[in-house]
mmCIF file of C-alpha atoms and ligand atoms in Angstrom:
data_model
loop_
_atom_site.group_PDB
_atom_site.id
_atom_site.type_symbol
_atom_site.label_atom_id
_atom_site.label_comp_id
_atom_site.label_asym_id
_atom_site.label_seq_id
_atom_site.Cartn_x
_atom_site.Cartn_y
_atom_site.Cartn_z
ATOM 1 C CA UNK V 1 -44.051 -13.480 -4.535
ATOM 2 C CA UNK V 2 -43.346 -16.745 -2.662
ATOM 3 C CA UNK V 3 -44.853 -17.058 0.758
ATOM 4 C CA UNK V 4 -42.602 -17.993 3.626
ATOM 5 C CA UNK V 5 -43.796 -21.298 5.038
ATOM 6 C CA UNK V 6 -43.202 -21.598 8.752
ATOM 7 C CA UNK V 7 -43.400 -25.104 10.203
ATOM 8 C CA UNK V 8 -45.540 -25.141 13.333
ATOM 9 C CA UNK V 9 -43.121 -27.123 15.445
ATOM 10 C CA UNK V 10 -39.535 -28.313 15.156
ATOM 11 C CA UNK V 11 -40.028 -32.044 15.390
ATOM 12 C CA UNK V 12 -36.326 -32.752 15.704
ATOM 13 C CA UNK V 13 -36.577 -31.918 19.376
ATOM 14 C CA UNK V 14 -39.488 -34.238 20.142
ATOM 15 C CA UNK V 15 -37.792 -36.831 22.282
ATOM 16 C CA UNK V 16 -38.809 -40.346 23.032
ATOM 17 C CA UNK V 17 -36.084 -42.122 24.983
ATOM 18 C CA UNK V 18 -36.775 -45.840 24.822
ATOM 19 C CA UNK V 19 -37.132 -47.776 28.052
ATOM 20 C CA UNK V 20 -34.882 -50.831 28.334
ATOM 21 C CA UNK V 21 -37.099 -53.943 28.520
ATOM 22 C CA UNK V 22 -36.757 -56.062 31.660
ATOM 23 C CA UNK V 23 -35.915 -59.213 29.713
ATOM 24 C CA UNK V 24 -32.969 -58.879 27.360
ATOM 25 C CA UNK V 25 -32.774 -61.012 24.219
ATOM 26 C CA UNK V 26 -30.168 -61.997 21.673
ATOM 27 C CA UNK V 27 -30.848 -61.114 18.012
ATOM 28 C CA UNK V 28 -32.017 -63.998 15.819
ATOM 29 C CA UNK V 29 -31.480 -62.350 12.439
ATOM 30 C CA UNK V 30 -35.217 -62.234 11.869
ATOM 31 C CA UNK V 31 -37.628 -59.617 13.168
ATOM 32 C CA UNK V 32 -41.199 -59.106 11.995
ATOM 33 C CA UNK V 33 -43.507 -56.169 12.731
ATOM 34 C CA UNK V 34 -47.258 -56.257 13.403
ATOM 35 C CA UNK V 35 -47.908 -56.619 9.657
ATOM 36 C CA UNK V 36 -45.338 -59.449 9.297
ATOM 37 C CA UNK V 37 -42.833 -57.177 7.536
ATOM 38 C CA UNK V 38 -39.184 -58.141 8.191
ATOM 39 C CA UNK V 39 -36.487 -55.610 9.075
ATOM 40 C CA UNK V 40 -34.092 -55.739 6.102
ATOM 41 C CA UNK V 41 -33.143 -52.282 5.068
ATOM 42 C CA UNK V 42 -31.580 -49.379 7.001
ATOM 43 C CA UNK V 43 -31.259 -45.808 5.733
ATOM 44 C CA UNK V 44 -28.915 -43.586 7.655
ATOM 45 C CA UNK V 45 -28.957 -39.818 7.317
ATOM 46 C CA UNK V 46 -25.392 -38.678 7.976
ATOM 47 C CA UNK V 47 -25.911 -34.934 7.655
ATOM 48 C CA UNK V 48 -28.915 -32.605 7.610
ATOM 49 C CA UNK V 49 -27.022 -30.102 5.453
ATOM 50 C CA UNK V 50 -27.094 -29.777 1.705
ATOM 51 C CA UNK V 51 -25.535 -27.609 -0.982
ATOM 52 C CA UNK V 52 -28.806 -27.733 -3.001
ATOM 53 C CA UNK V 53 -32.141 -26.169 -2.131
ATOM 54 C CA UNK V 54 -34.464 -28.433 -4.117
ATOM 55 C CA UNK V 55 -37.882 -26.838 -4.087
ATOM 56 C CA UNK V 56 -39.605 -30.087 -3.084
ATOM 57 C CA UNK V 57 -37.190 -30.891 -0.242
ATOM 58 C CA UNK V 58 -35.323 -27.909 1.268
ATOM 59 C CA UNK V 59 -37.059 -24.805 -0.084
ATOM 60 C CA UNK V 60 -34.988 -21.653 0.340
ATOM 61 C CA UNK V 61 -37.769 -19.842 2.152
ATOM 62 C CA UNK V 62 -37.437 -22.279 5.052
ATOM 63 C CA UNK V 63 -33.832 -23.474 4.805
ATOM 64 C CA UNK V 64 -32.353 -19.985 4.698
ATOM 65 C CA UNK V 65 -29.372 -18.431 6.475
ATOM 66 C CA UNK V 66 -31.321 -18.347 9.738
ATOM 67 C CA UNK V 67 -32.203 -22.041 9.671
ATOM 68 C CA UNK V 68 -30.743 -23.880 12.662
ATOM 69 C CA UNK V 69 -28.989 -26.954 11.313
ATOM 70 C CA UNK V 70 -27.852 -29.479 13.890
ATOM 71 C CA UNK V 71 -24.606 -28.698 15.709
ATOM 72 C CA UNK V 72 -21.676 -31.089 15.145
ATOM 73 C CA UNK V 73 -22.007 -32.599 18.630
ATOM 74 C CA UNK V 74 -25.566 -33.694 17.861
ATOM 75 C CA UNK V 75 -24.526 -35.845 14.930
ATOM 76 C CA UNK V 76 -23.817 -39.495 15.496
ATOM 77 C CA UNK V 77 -20.064 -40.118 15.298
ATOM 78 C CA UNK V 78 -18.791 -42.722 12.829
ATOM 79 C CA UNK V 79 -18.215 -45.101 15.753
ATOM 80 C CA UNK V 80 -21.816 -44.621 16.920
ATOM 81 C CA UNK V 81 -23.209 -45.124 13.411
ATOM 82 C CA UNK V 82 -21.173 -48.311 12.958
ATOM 83 C CA UNK V 83 -22.200 -49.645 16.345
ATOM 84 C CA UNK V 84 -25.914 -49.109 15.690
ATOM 85 C CA UNK V 85 -25.582 -50.465 12.145
ATOM 86 C CA UNK V 86 -23.988 -53.663 13.457
ATOM 87 C CA UNK V 87 -26.941 -54.187 15.809
ATOM 88 C CA UNK V 88 -29.356 -53.780 12.897
ATOM 89 C CA UNK V 89 -27.331 -56.204 10.787
ATOM 90 C CA UNK V 90 -27.574 -58.792 13.561
ATOM 91 C CA UNK V 91 -31.379 -58.339 13.356
ATOM 92 C CA UNK V 92 -31.455 -59.099 9.623
ATOM 93 C CA UNK V 93 -30.579 -55.856 7.828
ATOM 94 C CA UNK V 94 -28.659 -56.634 4.616
ATOM 95 C CA UNK V 95 -28.824 -53.303 2.867
ATOM 96 C CA UNK V 96 -27.567 -49.980 4.201
ATOM 97 C CA UNK V 97 -28.074 -46.725 2.350
ATOM 98 C CA UNK V 98 -26.347 -43.514 3.414
ATOM 99 C CA UNK V 99 -28.355 -40.413 2.732
ATOM 100 C CA UNK V 100 -29.096 -36.959 4.120
ATOM 101 C CA UNK V 101 -29.040 -33.998 3.386
ATOM 102 C CA UNK V 102 -26.177 -34.501 0.995
ATOM 103 C CA UNK V 103 -24.143 -37.431 2.364
ATOM 104 C CA UNK V 104 -20.982 -36.524 0.437
ATOM 105 C CA UNK V 105 -20.799 -33.276 2.424
ATOM 106 C CA UNK V 106 -20.064 -35.212 5.605
ATOM 107 C CA UNK V 107 -16.358 -34.850 6.326
ATOM 108 C CA UNK V 108 -14.343 -38.054 5.800
ATOM 109 C CA UNK V 109 -17.400 -39.993 4.604
ATOM 110 C CA UNK V 110 -14.977 -42.526 3.045
ATOM 111 C CA UNK V 111 -13.816 -43.462 6.538
ATOM 112 C CA UNK V 112 -17.390 -44.252 7.571
ATOM 113 C CA UNK V 113 -17.881 -46.349 4.448
ATOM 114 C CA UNK V 114 -14.720 -48.272 5.250
ATOM 115 C CA UNK V 115 -16.037 -49.000 8.751
ATOM 116 C CA UNK V 116 -19.487 -50.061 7.526
ATOM 117 C CA UNK V 117 -18.138 -52.197 4.706
ATOM 118 C CA UNK V 118 -16.348 -54.375 7.259
ATOM 119 C CA UNK V 119 -19.721 -55.506 8.718
ATOM 120 C CA UNK V 120 -21.014 -58.964 7.779
ATOM 121 C CA UNK V 121 -24.463 -60.557 7.915
ATOM 122 C CA UNK V 122 -24.908 -63.317 10.545
ATOM 123 C CA UNK V 123 -24.068 -65.886 7.829
ATOM 124 C CA UNK V 124 -20.918 -64.037 6.783
ATOM 125 C CA UNK V 125 -22.008 -62.118 3.676
ATOM 126 C CA UNK V 126 -21.025 -58.562 2.745
ATOM 127 C CA UNK V 127 -23.690 -55.868 2.972
ATOM 128 C CA UNK V 128 -25.298 -54.127 0.046
ATOM 129 C CA UNK V 129 -23.779 -50.747 0.930
ATOM 130 C CA UNK V 130 -24.951 -47.809 -1.122
ATOM 131 C CA UNK V 131 -25.687 -44.098 -0.982
ATOM 132 C CA UNK V 132 -27.984 -41.535 -2.546
ATOM 133 C CA UNK V 133 -26.368 -38.312 -3.701
ATOM 134 C CA UNK V 134 -27.189 -35.191 -5.678
ATOM 135 C CA UNK V 135 -24.012 -35.924 -7.651
ATOM 136 C CA UNK V 136 -22.371 -32.564 -7.090
ATOM 137 C CA UNK V 137 -19.248 -34.008 -5.437
ATOM 138 C CA UNK V 138 -19.313 -37.389 -7.114
ATOM 139 C CA UNK V 139 -16.750 -36.778 -9.857
ATOM 140 C CA UNK V 140 -14.262 -35.798 -7.180
ATOM 141 C CA UNK V 141 -15.069 -38.584 -4.721
ATOM 142 C CA UNK V 142 -16.075 -41.626 -6.784
ATOM 143 C CA UNK V 143 -12.709 -43.399 -6.651
ATOM 144 C CA UNK V 144 -12.251 -42.881 -2.904
ATOM 145 C CA UNK V 145 -15.798 -44.146 -2.255
ATOM 146 C CA UNK V 146 -15.183 -47.256 -4.317
ATOM 147 C CA UNK V 147 -11.826 -47.891 -2.621
ATOM 148 C CA UNK V 148 -13.508 -47.576 0.776
ATOM 149 C CA UNK V 149 -15.921 -50.402 -0.069
ATOM 150 C CA UNK V 150 -19.060 -48.665 -1.367
ATOM 151 C CA UNK V 151 -20.899 -51.004 -3.745
ATOM 152 C CA UNK V 152 -23.031 -48.619 -5.805
ATOM 153 C CA UNK V 153 -24.715 -45.215 -5.888
ATOM 154 C CA UNK V 154 -28.076 -43.681 -6.710
ATOM 155 C CA UNK V 155 -27.849 -40.199 -8.190
ATOM 156 C CA UNK V 156 -30.679 -37.666 -8.202
ATOM 157 C CA UNK V 157 -31.240 -35.693 -11.391
ATOM 158 C CA UNK V 158 -34.533 -33.941 -12.072
ATOM 159 C CA UNK V 159 -34.041 -32.586 -15.600
ATOM 160 C CA UNK V 160 -31.706 -32.507 -18.583
ATOM 161 C CA UNK V 161 -32.549 -28.937 -19.411
ATOM 162 C CA UNK V 162 -30.244 -26.657 -17.442
ATOM 163 C CA UNK V 163 -32.845 -23.955 -16.850
ATOM 164 C CA UNK V 164 -35.357 -26.439 -15.441
ATOM 165 C CA UNK V 165 -32.710 -28.214 -13.346
ATOM 166 C CA UNK V 166 -31.500 -24.937 -11.885
ATOM 167 C CA UNK V 167 -35.081 -23.997 -11.029
ATOM 168 C CA UNK V 168 -35.401 -27.267 -9.147
ATOM 169 C CA UNK V 169 -32.062 -27.219 -7.274
ATOM 170 C CA UNK V 170 -32.339 -23.433 -6.771
ATOM 171 C CA UNK V 171 -28.570 -22.954 -6.394
ATOM 172 C CA UNK V 172 -27.644 -22.617 -10.056
ATOM 173 C CA UNK V 173 -26.059 -26.067 -10.317
ATOM 174 C CA UNK V 174 -25.594 -27.404 -13.882
ATOM 175 C CA UNK V 175 -26.763 -30.688 -15.350
ATOM 176 C CA UNK V 176 -23.363 -31.323 -16.966
ATOM 177 C CA UNK V 177 -21.642 -31.480 -13.576
ATOM 178 C CA UNK V 178 -24.055 -34.154 -12.361
ATOM 179 C CA UNK V 179 -23.627 -36.123 -15.592
ATOM 180 C CA UNK V 180 -19.879 -35.975 -15.095
ATOM 181 C CA UNK V 181 -20.323 -37.380 -11.577
ATOM 182 C CA UNK V 182 -22.467 -40.232 -12.904
ATOM 183 C CA UNK V 183 -19.856 -41.126 -15.518
ATOM 184 C CA UNK V 184 -17.059 -41.041 -12.953
ATOM 185 C CA UNK V 185 -19.037 -43.382 -10.683
ATOM 186 C CA UNK V 186 -19.618 -45.728 -13.609
ATOM 187 C CA UNK V 187 -15.938 -45.699 -14.578
ATOM 188 C CA UNK V 188 -14.802 -46.774 -11.120
ATOM 189 C CA UNK V 189 -17.429 -49.543 -10.938
ATOM 190 C CA UNK V 190 -20.020 -48.096 -8.531
ATOM 191 C CA UNK V 191 -22.848 -49.798 -10.391
ATOM 192 C CA UNK V 192 -25.534 -50.589 -11.241
ATOM 193 C CA UNK V 193 -26.227 -46.856 -10.997
ATOM 194 C CA UNK V 194 -29.788 -45.679 -10.559
ATOM 195 C CA UNK V 195 -30.859 -42.158 -11.477
ATOM 196 C CA UNK V 196 -33.758 -40.710 -9.466
ATOM 197 C CA UNK V 197 -35.975 -38.042 -10.978
ATOM 198 C CA UNK V 198 -38.662 -36.502 -8.768
ATOM 199 C CA UNK V 199 -41.498 -35.385 -11.017
ATOM 200 C CA UNK V 200 -43.289 -32.250 -9.910
ATOM 201 C CA UNK V 201 -46.233 -31.361 -12.130
ATOM 202 C CA UNK V 202 -45.904 -27.975 -13.842
ATOM 203 C CA UNK V 203 -42.211 -27.821 -13.000
ATOM 204 C CA UNK V 204 -40.269 -30.633 -14.676
ATOM 205 C CA UNK V 205 -42.841 -33.037 -16.128
ATOM 206 C CA UNK V 206 -41.939 -31.879 -19.672
ATOM 207 C CA UNK V 207 -38.528 -33.471 -18.969
ATOM 208 C CA UNK V 208 -39.921 -37.019 -18.544
ATOM 209 C CA UNK V 209 -39.521 -38.067 -22.181
ATOM 210 C CA UNK V 210 -36.153 -36.308 -22.787
ATOM 211 C CA UNK V 211 -34.749 -37.944 -19.636
ATOM 212 C CA UNK V 212 -36.035 -41.354 -20.760
ATOM 213 C CA UNK V 213 -34.540 -40.871 -24.207
ATOM 214 C CA UNK V 214 -31.194 -39.755 -22.778
ATOM 215 C CA UNK V 215 -30.794 -42.741 -20.462
ATOM 216 C CA UNK V 216 -32.168 -45.368 -22.887
ATOM 217 C CA UNK V 217 -29.428 -47.696 -24.149
ATOM 218 C CA UNK V 218 -27.101 -46.773 -21.271
ATOM 219 C CA UNK V 219 -26.070 -48.824 -18.224
ATOM 220 C CA UNK V 220 -28.106 -46.464 -16.006
ATOM 221 C CA UNK V 221 -31.571 -47.226 -14.645
ATOM 222 C CA UNK V 222 -33.737 -44.130 -14.613
ATOM 223 C CA UNK V 223 -36.474 -44.060 -11.974
ATOM 224 C CA UNK V 224 -39.330 -41.600 -11.797
ATOM 225 C CA UNK V 225 -40.486 -40.720 -8.302
ATOM 226 C CA UNK V 226 -43.879 -39.261 -7.510
ATOM 227 C CA UNK V 227 -43.574 -35.982 -5.647
ATOM 228 C CA UNK V 228 -44.364 -36.811 -2.011
ATOM 229 C CA UNK V 229 -45.794 -34.928 0.944
ATOM 230 C CA UNK V 230 -42.679 -35.390 3.069
ATOM 231 C CA UNK V 231 -41.941 -32.898 5.829
ATOM 232 C CA UNK V 232 -43.911 -29.742 6.478
ATOM 233 C CA UNK V 233 -41.961 -27.278 4.319
ATOM 234 C CA UNK V 234 -42.639 -28.051 0.695
ATOM 235 C CA UNK V 235 -46.297 -26.964 0.539
ATOM 236 C CA UNK V 236 -47.256 -30.258 -1.134
ATOM 237 C CA UNK V 237 -50.468 -30.429 -3.138
ATOM 238 C CA UNK V 238 -51.964 -33.551 -4.680
ATOM 239 C CA UNK V 239 -52.530 -31.806 -8.002
ATOM 240 C CA UNK V 240 -48.751 -31.402 -8.440
ATOM 241 C CA UNK V 241 -48.286 -35.173 -8.365
ATOM 242 C CA UNK V 242 -47.920 -36.775 -11.796
ATOM 243 C CA UNK V 243 -49.022 -40.387 -11.324
ATOM 244 C CA UNK V 244 -46.530 -43.045 -12.446
ATOM 245 C CA UNK V 245 -49.180 -44.398 -14.818
ATOM 246 C CA UNK V 246 -49.036 -41.062 -16.652
ATOM 247 C CA UNK V 247 -45.208 -41.173 -16.745
ATOM 248 C CA UNK V 248 -45.343 -44.627 -18.321
ATOM 249 C CA UNK V 249 -48.070 -43.516 -20.748
ATOM 250 C CA UNK V 250 -46.008 -40.557 -21.991
ATOM 251 C CA UNK V 251 -42.832 -42.589 -22.508
ATOM 252 C CA UNK V 252 -44.683 -45.537 -24.023
ATOM 253 C CA UNK V 253 -46.261 -43.220 -26.628
ATOM 254 C CA UNK V 254 -42.766 -42.490 -27.994
ATOM 255 C CA UNK V 255 -40.731 -45.539 -27.004
ATOM 256 C CA UNK V 256 -42.833 -48.673 -26.391
ATOM 257 C CA UNK V 257 -42.510 -50.280 -22.959
ATOM 258 C CA UNK V 258 -43.569 -53.529 -21.338
ATOM 259 C CA UNK V 259 -43.853 -54.365 -17.634
ATOM 260 C CA UNK V 260 -41.294 -56.693 -16.075
ATOM 261 C CA UNK V 261 -41.339 -58.616 -12.794
ATOM 262 C CA UNK V 262 -39.923 -57.192 -9.566
ATOM 263 C CA UNK V 263 -36.412 -58.289 -8.585
ATOM 264 C CA UNK V 264 -37.498 -59.080 -5.034
ATOM 265 C CA UNK V 265 -40.435 -58.666 -2.635
ATOM 266 C CA UNK V 266 -40.497 -55.122 -1.295
ATOM 267 C CA UNK V 267 -38.827 -53.534 -4.328
ATOM 268 C CA UNK V 268 -40.135 -49.981 -4.387
ATOM 269 C CA UNK V 269 -39.950 -49.417 -8.125
ATOM 270 C CA UNK V 270 -42.327 -50.842 -10.705
ATOM 271 C CA UNK V 271 -40.101 -52.021 -13.572
ATOM 272 C CA UNK V 272 -40.633 -51.470 -17.313
ATOM 273 C CA UNK V 273 -38.360 -52.275 -20.227
ATOM 274 C CA UNK V 274 -38.139 -50.828 -23.708
ATOM 275 C CA UNK V 275 -39.354 -53.100 -26.486
ATOM 276 C CA UNK V 276 -37.388 -52.208 -29.562
ATOM 277 C CA UNK V 277 -38.528 -53.558 -32.918
ATOM 278 C CA UNK V 278 -35.710 -56.115 -33.083
ATOM 279 C CA UNK V 279 -36.610 -57.239 -29.576
ATOM 280 C CA UNK V 280 -33.282 -56.554 -27.904
ATOM 281 C CA UNK V 281 -34.476 -53.848 -25.602
ATOM 282 C CA UNK V 282 -32.712 -50.644 -24.683
ATOM 283 C CA UNK V 283 -32.680 -51.052 -20.952
ATOM 284 C CA UNK V 284 -35.289 -50.467 -18.290
ATOM 285 C CA UNK V 285 -36.923 -47.714 -16.279
ATOM 286 C CA UNK V 286 -38.533 -47.751 -12.846
ATOM 287 C CA UNK V 287 -41.485 -45.855 -11.451
ATOM 288 C CA UNK V 288 -41.878 -45.238 -7.745
ATOM 289 C CA UNK V 289 -45.543 -44.651 -7.058
ATOM 290 C CA UNK V 290 -45.266 -43.679 -3.423
ATOM 291 C CA UNK V 291 -48.425 -41.579 -3.625
ATOM 292 C CA UNK V 292 -50.758 -43.317 -6.075
ATOM 293 C CA UNK V 293 -49.876 -46.938 -5.292
ATOM 294 C CA UNK V 294 -48.666 -47.324 -1.756
ATOM 295 C CA UNK V 295 -46.182 -50.114 -1.138
ATOM 296 C CA UNK V 296 -46.442 -50.137 2.663
ATOM 297 C CA UNK V 297 -47.404 -53.807 2.790
ATOM 298 C CA UNK V 298 -43.840 -54.782 1.800
ATOM 299 C CA UNK V 299 -41.961 -51.951 3.511
ATOM 300 C CA UNK V 300 -38.978 -53.392 5.370
ATOM 301 C CA UNK V 301 -37.159 -50.095 5.883
ATOM 302 C CA UNK V 302 -35.959 -48.450 9.090
ATOM 303 C CA UNK V 303 -34.476 -44.956 9.155
ATOM 304 C CA UNK V 304 -31.873 -43.481 11.428
ATOM 305 C CA UNK V 305 -31.858 -39.689 11.615
ATOM 306 C CA UNK V 306 -28.711 -37.574 11.632
ATOM 307 C CA UNK V 307 -28.768 -37.447 15.420
ATOM 308 C CA UNK V 308 -29.561 -41.085 15.974
ATOM 309 C CA UNK V 309 -33.326 -41.322 16.238
ATOM 310 C CA UNK V 310 -34.927 -44.406 14.819
ATOM 311 C CA UNK V 311 -37.971 -43.818 12.590
ATOM 312 C CA UNK V 312 -40.099 -46.724 11.463
ATOM 313 C CA UNK V 313 -41.696 -44.755 8.608
ATOM 314 C CA UNK V 314 -40.678 -41.864 6.364
ATOM 315 C CA UNK V 315 -43.803 -40.071 7.505
ATOM 316 C CA UNK V 316 -43.497 -40.741 11.220
ATOM 317 C CA UNK V 317 -44.091 -37.843 13.561
ATOM 318 C CA UNK V 318 -41.652 -39.051 16.209
ATOM 319 C CA UNK V 319 -38.460 -41.071 16.519
ATOM 320 C CA UNK V 320 -36.859 -43.281 19.157
ATOM 321 C CA UNK V 321 -33.701 -41.767 20.576
ATOM 322 C CA UNK V 322 -31.030 -44.459 20.220
ATOM 323 C CA UNK V 323 -28.242 -41.900 20.621
ATOM 324 C CA UNK V 324 -29.421 -41.191 24.164
ATOM 325 C CA UNK V 325 -29.009 -44.888 24.934
ATOM 326 C CA UNK V 326 -25.543 -45.053 23.420
ATOM 327 C CA UNK V 327 -24.421 -41.944 25.238
ATOM 328 C CA UNK V 328 -25.700 -43.244 28.573
ATOM 329 C CA UNK V 329 -23.565 -46.368 28.475
ATOM 330 C CA UNK V 330 -26.254 -48.889 27.628
ATOM 331 C CA UNK V 331 -24.897 -52.228 26.444
ATOM 332 C CA UNK V 332 -25.259 -53.645 22.934
ATOM 333 C CA UNK V 333 -27.639 -56.257 24.304
ATOM 334 C CA UNK V 334 -29.855 -53.591 25.851
ATOM 335 C CA UNK V 335 -29.963 -51.442 22.706
ATOM 336 C CA UNK V 336 -30.478 -54.470 20.499
ATOM 337 C CA UNK V 337 -33.469 -55.531 22.623
ATOM 338 C CA UNK V 338 -34.913 -52.020 22.356
ATOM 339 C CA UNK V 339 -34.631 -52.179 18.547
ATOM 340 C CA UNK V 340 -36.394 -55.557 18.543
ATOM 341 C CA UNK V 341 -39.268 -54.184 20.642
ATOM 342 C CA UNK V 342 -39.664 -51.088 18.456
ATOM 343 C CA UNK V 343 -39.750 -53.108 15.235
ATOM 344 C CA UNK V 344 -42.167 -55.715 16.593
ATOM 345 C CA UNK V 345 -44.571 -52.931 17.605
ATOM 346 C CA UNK V 346 -44.390 -51.238 14.172
ATOM 347 C CA UNK V 347 -47.672 -50.812 12.365
ATOM 348 C CA UNK V 348 -46.912 -47.822 10.077
ATOM 349 C CA UNK V 349 -48.580 -47.648 6.690
ATOM 350 C CA UNK V 350 -48.849 -43.951 6.078
ATOM 351 C CA UNK V 351 -49.022 -44.029 2.272
ATOM 352 C CA UNK V 352 -51.840 -46.542 2.272
ATOM 353 C CA UNK V 353 -53.808 -44.341 4.631
ATOM 354 C CA UNK V 354 -53.028 -41.190 2.624
ATOM 355 C CA UNK V 355 -54.612 -42.795 -0.427
ATOM 356 C CA UNK V 356 -57.895 -42.288 1.396
ATOM 357 C CA UNK V 357 -57.007 -38.715 2.358
ATOM 358 C CA UNK V 358 -55.418 -36.942 -0.584
ATOM 359 C CA UNK V 359 -54.594 -33.687 1.230
ATOM 360 C CA UNK V 360 -51.877 -35.524 3.126
ATOM 361 C CA UNK V 361 -52.072 -36.593 6.741
ATOM 362 C CA UNK V 362 -50.502 -34.886 9.762
ATOM 363 C CA UNK V 363 -49.721 -32.014 7.389
ATOM 364 C CA UNK V 364 -47.753 -29.911 9.896
ATOM 365 C CA UNK V 365 -46.284 -32.654 12.032
ATOM 366 C CA UNK V 366 -43.934 -34.650 9.848
ATOM 367 C CA UNK V 367 -40.142 -34.560 9.991
ATOM 368 C CA UNK V 368 -38.183 -33.207 7.037
ATOM 369 C CA UNK V 369 -36.691 -35.602 4.481
ATOM 370 C CA UNK V 370 -33.280 -33.919 4.735
ATOM 371 C CA UNK V 371 -33.209 -34.830 8.443
ATOM 372 C CA UNK V 372 -34.603 -38.332 8.333
ATOM 373 C CA UNK V 373 -33.040 -39.285 4.985
ATOM 374 C CA UNK V 374 -34.791 -40.137 1.720
HETATM 375 N N1 SAM S 401 -29.173 -35.214 -1.267
HETATM 376 C C1 SAM S 401 -29.266 -36.540 -1.767
HETATM 377 C C2 SAM S 401 -30.050 -36.577 -3.058
HETATM 378 O O1 SAM S 401 -30.731 -35.610 -3.377
HETATM 379 O O2 SAM S 401 -29.960 -37.582 -3.740
HETATM 380 C C3 SAM S 401 -29.828 -37.543 -0.776
HETATM 381 C C4 SAM S 401 -30.964 -37.121 0.081
HETATM 382 S S1 SAM S 401 -32.489 -36.823 -0.765
HETATM 383 C C5 SAM S 401 -33.544 -36.383 0.577
HETATM 384 C C6 SAM S 401 -32.961 -38.467 -1.202
HETATM 385 C C7 SAM S 401 -33.974 -38.593 -2.313
HETATM 386 O O3 SAM S 401 -35.207 -38.075 -1.886
HETATM 387 C C8 SAM S 401 -33.618 -37.844 -3.583
HETATM 388 O O4 SAM S 401 -33.653 -38.720 -4.693
HETATM 389 C C9 SAM S 401 -34.695 -36.804 -3.689
HETATM 390 O O5 SAM S 401 -34.958 -36.478 -5.001
HETATM 391 C C10 SAM S 401 -35.851 -37.451 -2.978
HETATM 392 N N2 SAM S 401 -36.857 -36.506 -2.477
HETATM 393 C C11 SAM S 401 -36.668 -35.419 -1.690
HETATM 394 N N3 SAM S 401 -37.837 -34.786 -1.459
HETATM 395 C C12 SAM S 401 -38.797 -35.481 -2.106
HETATM 396 C C13 SAM S 401 -40.214 -35.336 -2.260
HETATM 397 N N4 SAM S 401 -40.886 -34.335 -1.706
HETATM 398 N N5 SAM S 401 -40.864 -36.265 -2.980
HETATM 399 C C14 SAM S 401 -40.209 -37.296 -3.573
HETATM 400 N N6 SAM S 401 -38.881 -37.498 -3.456
HETATM 401 C C15 SAM S 401 -38.183 -36.597 -2.751
HETATM 402 FE FE1 SF4 S 402 -30.467 -31.668 -0.985
HETATM 403 FE FE2 SF4 S 402 -31.166 -34.056 -1.841
HETATM 404 FE FE3 SF4 S 402 -32.954 -32.520 -0.603
HETATM 405 FE FE4 SF4 S 402 -32.130 -31.827 -3.004
HETATM 406 S S1 SF4 S 402 -33.263 -33.684 -2.478
HETATM 407 S S2 SF4 S 402 -32.290 -30.465 -1.227
HETATM 408 S S3 SF4 S 402 -30.063 -32.488 -3.014
HETATM 409 S S4 SF4 S 402 -31.153 -33.370 0.284
HETATM 410 FE FE1 SF4 S 403 -42.872 -47.569 4.393
HETATM 411 FE FE2 SF4 S 403 -44.046 -45.575 5.692
HETATM 412 FE FE3 SF4 S 403 -43.458 -45.321 3.086
HETATM 413 FE FE4 SF4 S 403 -45.442 -46.952 3.876
HETATM 414 S S1 SF4 S 403 -45.386 -44.749 4.085
HETATM 415 S S2 SF4 S 403 -43.842 -47.424 2.368
HETATM 416 S S3 SF4 S 403 -44.601 -47.722 5.817
HETATM 417 S S4 SF4 S 403 -41.993 -45.555 4.777
#
């Protein structure tokens, strides 16, 4: 029998309304936090709802029919999202990722993408605009997303075996439908496409090598993600984490790999490529070692929750309510100054600290990934 896990507090309602600083400032396109990390990357959760119930993210026992998802009026409107995003872009953000929940469930998401794709960096460049999806609606929406200006997608897929995948998504969704979504996205040019597989020991780790084999010699980059202690619902235990080093070891034993250099500072995935006998490869894989090898020192990511709270770390216990500022008629200059102050004061490095405390920190006090966005 599965135990019902009841979070101790609903952190979505913890409110911290930022105070407007006395001296307003114009954005310079460059902001650094207390650890000299620039603000470059913004993840926006556009819905807290999902049609999957992945056991490591929205377990059914918690996210059941009685769960209180946010009401429509709480969500940031497309105009509010675009306004906040433009302020972040003026501060140096070049990459925006839409996430959730399942972002493709948000009604008229193409309209939002169209609005965001019109934004430009201070020196006139287009943004790297992407989204992470479970793939369930991708076959249907790929063309419209591309036409709206989306550059690429990341698709989550945790197994190739249907029984295992259905155990993980817990809503009886088939692998073939996700694969169809991935192919549709590829056909319309939403690439390079990354495939994310969360590895949970004892659940889908036997799928590591079959997944690697399936995506070898394809245009898709498969990335293995260590199961993380996000939120307070998934009952995370360190012994269910399969370290990335073990993932690489298992694949390497069957299909030799060699390490390759990162594309840029702050890239979350360690990169490996296949070394075929004739030397012409077979593509690459990535490993995201969020638990065993923290990458906080290069973390340039801010997160905006579904209802407009700014989080400076995936594991933060509180957010800064930017929606309250927008809905109380604060000016762009005022909100932009608030963002600058929040980022400059940032000192988060949760994963580095967890390394010294393997039971997870703040175990009952973290916000859920579906709310803050992965
Ligand atoms: N619903 C979309 C999806 O699944 O791709 C987007 C949101 S989901 C929260 C974003 C990413 O977070 C997914 O790739 C998912 O696998 C990952 N994720 C969720 N819970 C996780 C956990 N406990 N540990 C590691 N990754 C997790
Ligand atoms: Fe939904 Fe994505 Fe979370 Fe799975 S990982 S429950 S698809 S939000
Ligand atoms: Fe960034 Fe926080 Fe993750 Fe560290 S723990 S990499 S600071 S989001």
